Structures are given as C-alpha cells and as structure tokens.
Amino acid sequence: QVQLVESGGGLVQAGGSLTLSCAVSGSGSIFSFVTMGWYRQAPGKQRELVANIIRNGVTNYADSVKGRFTISRDNAKNMVYLQMNSLKPEDTAVYYCKAVQVWGDYWGQGTQVTVSS
C-alpha cells in the first residue's frame, strides 16, 4: 500500500519561506514513479498543479510559482520536497503531494500553508 505523508506547512508572513516534505512509503524507490508532484487547493478553487518532477529529472512549474518554488527529490530517502521562497498571500492553500504510476495515482492528505500579508 503506497502512502504519502506531507509535512512542513504552517503560517508564514509574506516574503517568507517554507519547505514542504513528502515521505513516500510502500512503493520501493520513488524513482519507480512516472512523476512526483505538488498540487494545491485554495478555498473555493480547483486543485492545481504547483510543480512536478519526472522520472528523468525534468521539472515543471506553474507560471505563478516559477522562480520562487523549487521541487526536488531524494530517491534514497523516498522523499520529495518543495522549497517555497518569496511567499505571497495568494499561495495560501492546502498543498498535496502526488505520485503517478502507470497503473494509478496516489495522494497525500495535504498540509496547510497560510501566508499572511
């Protein structure tokens, strides 16, 4: 059973930084996943892609976070990270980790990020 557990969310002032972590278990190495990604959902809005990293290491970012957020992974530790800098109030959302396999997707339970102005 694949499990994803996010951590690192919290309350931060605008301009501040947070690092989110996603611990993956039950899958062997996370290198086996097609992609690993971070999504977010703000109140009243649809869940949206923030960033993902493909098995070959290529990364993709939403335009709204380019230059501020960095996704990375540690295959040995089965961890995926999202470094978030220069946070803005509009970054406030629940952030979810997602793992994509050929046969299906897995989601974590989410971690709240709140950015105060």
Short mmCIF file of C-alpha atoms in Angstrom, two decimals:
data_model
loop_
_atom_site.label_atom_id
_atom_site.label_comp_id
_atom_site.label_asym_id
_atom_site.label_seq_id
_atom_site.Cartn_x
_atom_site.Cartn_y
_atom_site.Cartn_z
CA GLN A 1 0.00 0.00 0.00
CA VAL A 2 1.57 3.27 -1.14
CA GLN A 3 1.33 6.08 1.39
CA LEU A 4 2.31 9.73 1.01
CA VAL A 5 2.63 11.94 4.08
CA GLU A 6 3.18 15.67 3.74
CA SER A 7 4.71 17.89 6.39
CA GLY A 8 6.21 21.34 6.77
CA GLY A 9 3.17 23.53 6.31
CA GLY A 10 2.36 26.40 8.60
CA LEU A 11 1.79 30.11 8.96
CA VAL A 12 4.34 32.47 7.46
CA GLN A 13 4.47 36.16 6.64
CA ALA A 14 4.56 37.35 3.06
CA GLY A 15 8.09 37.22 1.73
CA GLY A 16 8.97 34.30 3.94
CA SER A 17 9.94 30.74 3.11
CA LEU A 18 8.75 27.22 3.85
CA THR A 19 9.92 23.80 2.82
CA LEU A 20 7.33 21.08 2.36
CA SER A 21 8.29 17.43 2.58
CA CYS A 22 6.55 14.35 1.25
CA ALA A 23 7.51 10.98 2.67
CA VAL A 24 6.65 8.03 0.43
CA SER A 25 6.33 4.50 1.74
CA GLY A 26 5.14 1.14 0.45
CA SER A 27 6.50 1.60 -3.06
CA GLY A 28 10.16 0.74 -3.10
CA SER A 29 12.15 3.63 -4.55
CA ILE A 30 10.28 6.75 -5.66
CA PHE A 31 12.37 6.53 -8.80
CA SER A 32 9.84 3.96 -9.95
CA PHE A 33 7.13 6.59 -10.19
CA VAL A 34 6.48 8.26 -13.52
CA THR A 35 6.20 11.65 -11.86
CA MET A 36 6.09 13.12 -8.38
CA GLY A 37 4.34 16.41 -7.87
CA TRP A 38 2.93 19.05 -5.61
CA TYR A 39 -0.58 20.40 -6.04
CA ARG A 40 -2.53 22.97 -4.07
CA GLN A 41 -6.14 23.84 -3.45
CA ALA A 42 -7.28 27.17 -2.12
CA PRO A 43 -10.77 27.63 -0.64
CA GLY A 44 -13.38 27.76 -3.37
CA LYS A 45 -10.87 26.92 -6.09
CA GLN A 46 -9.93 23.81 -8.00
CA ARG A 47 -6.84 21.84 -7.18
CA GLU A 48 -3.97 22.96 -9.36
CA LEU A 49 -0.50 21.76 -10.24
CA VAL A 50 2.28 23.65 -8.50
CA ALA A 51 5.31 21.66 -9.64
CA ASN A 52 6.27 18.19 -10.70
CA ILE A 53 9.40 16.23 -11.39
CA ILE A 54 9.53 13.50 -13.99
CA ARG A 55 11.47 10.28 -13.58
CA ASN A 56 14.26 11.64 -15.81
CA GLY A 57 14.63 14.66 -13.56
CA VAL A 58 12.86 17.23 -15.70
CA THR A 59 10.83 19.68 -13.65
CA ASN A 60 7.74 21.70 -14.46
CA TYR A 61 6.28 24.67 -12.61
CA ALA A 62 3.10 26.66 -12.66
CA ASP A 63 3.73 30.13 -14.04
CA SER A 64 2.64 31.64 -10.73
CA VAL A 65 5.48 29.98 -8.81
CA LYS A 66 8.32 29.97 -11.34
CA GLY A 67 11.46 31.46 -9.88
CA ARG A 68 10.12 31.18 -6.32
CA PHE A 69 9.49 27.46 -5.76
CA THR A 70 11.82 24.52 -6.31
CA ILE A 71 10.83 20.86 -6.38
CA SER A 72 13.39 18.20 -5.61
CA ARG A 73 13.55 14.56 -4.64
CA ASP A 74 15.82 12.25 -2.72
CA ASN A 75 15.45 8.78 -4.19
CA ALA A 76 17.48 7.17 -1.43
CA LYS A 77 15.24 8.61 1.28
CA ASN A 78 11.99 8.32 -0.71
CA MET A 79 11.33 11.99 -0.12
CA VAL A 80 10.06 14.80 -2.30
CA TYR A 81 10.46 18.43 -1.31
CA LEU A 82 9.03 21.77 -2.27
CA GLN A 83 11.15 24.76 -1.33
CA MET A 84 8.95 27.85 -1.34
CA ASN A 85 10.52 31.30 -1.23
CA SER A 86 9.10 34.80 -1.50
CA LEU A 87 5.72 33.54 -0.42
CA LYS A 88 2.65 35.60 -1.23
CA PRO A 89 -0.81 35.62 0.36
CA GLU A 90 -2.16 34.06 -2.84
CA ASP A 91 0.00 31.00 -2.14
CA THR A 92 -2.29 30.18 0.78
CA ALA A 93 -3.77 26.74 0.20
CA VAL A 94 -3.67 23.12 1.20
CA TYR A 95 -0.69 21.54 -0.51
CA TYR A 96 -0.83 17.93 -1.64
CA CYS A 97 1.84 15.52 -2.74
CA LYS A 98 1.01 13.24 -5.66
CA ALA A 99 2.75 10.19 -7.05
CA VAL A 100 1.90 8.92 -10.51
CA GLN A 101 2.37 5.32 -11.53
CA VAL A 102 1.44 3.69 -14.80
CA TRP A 103 -1.48 1.99 -13.08
CA GLY A 104 -2.72 4.85 -10.94
CA ASP A 105 -2.18 7.93 -8.82
CA TYR A 106 -1.56 8.33 -5.11
CA TRP A 107 -2.26 11.38 -2.97
CA GLY A 108 -1.24 12.52 0.46
CA GLN A 109 -3.62 14.02 2.97
CA GLY A 110 -2.35 17.57 2.47
CA THR A 111 -0.64 20.21 4.58
CA GLN A 112 -1.94 23.73 5.13
CA VAL A 113 0.15 26.71 4.09
CA THR A 114 -1.07 30.13 5.17
CA VAL A 115 0.70 33.30 4.10
CA SER A 116 -0.24 36.47 5.95
CA SER A 117 0.07 39.89 4.39
#
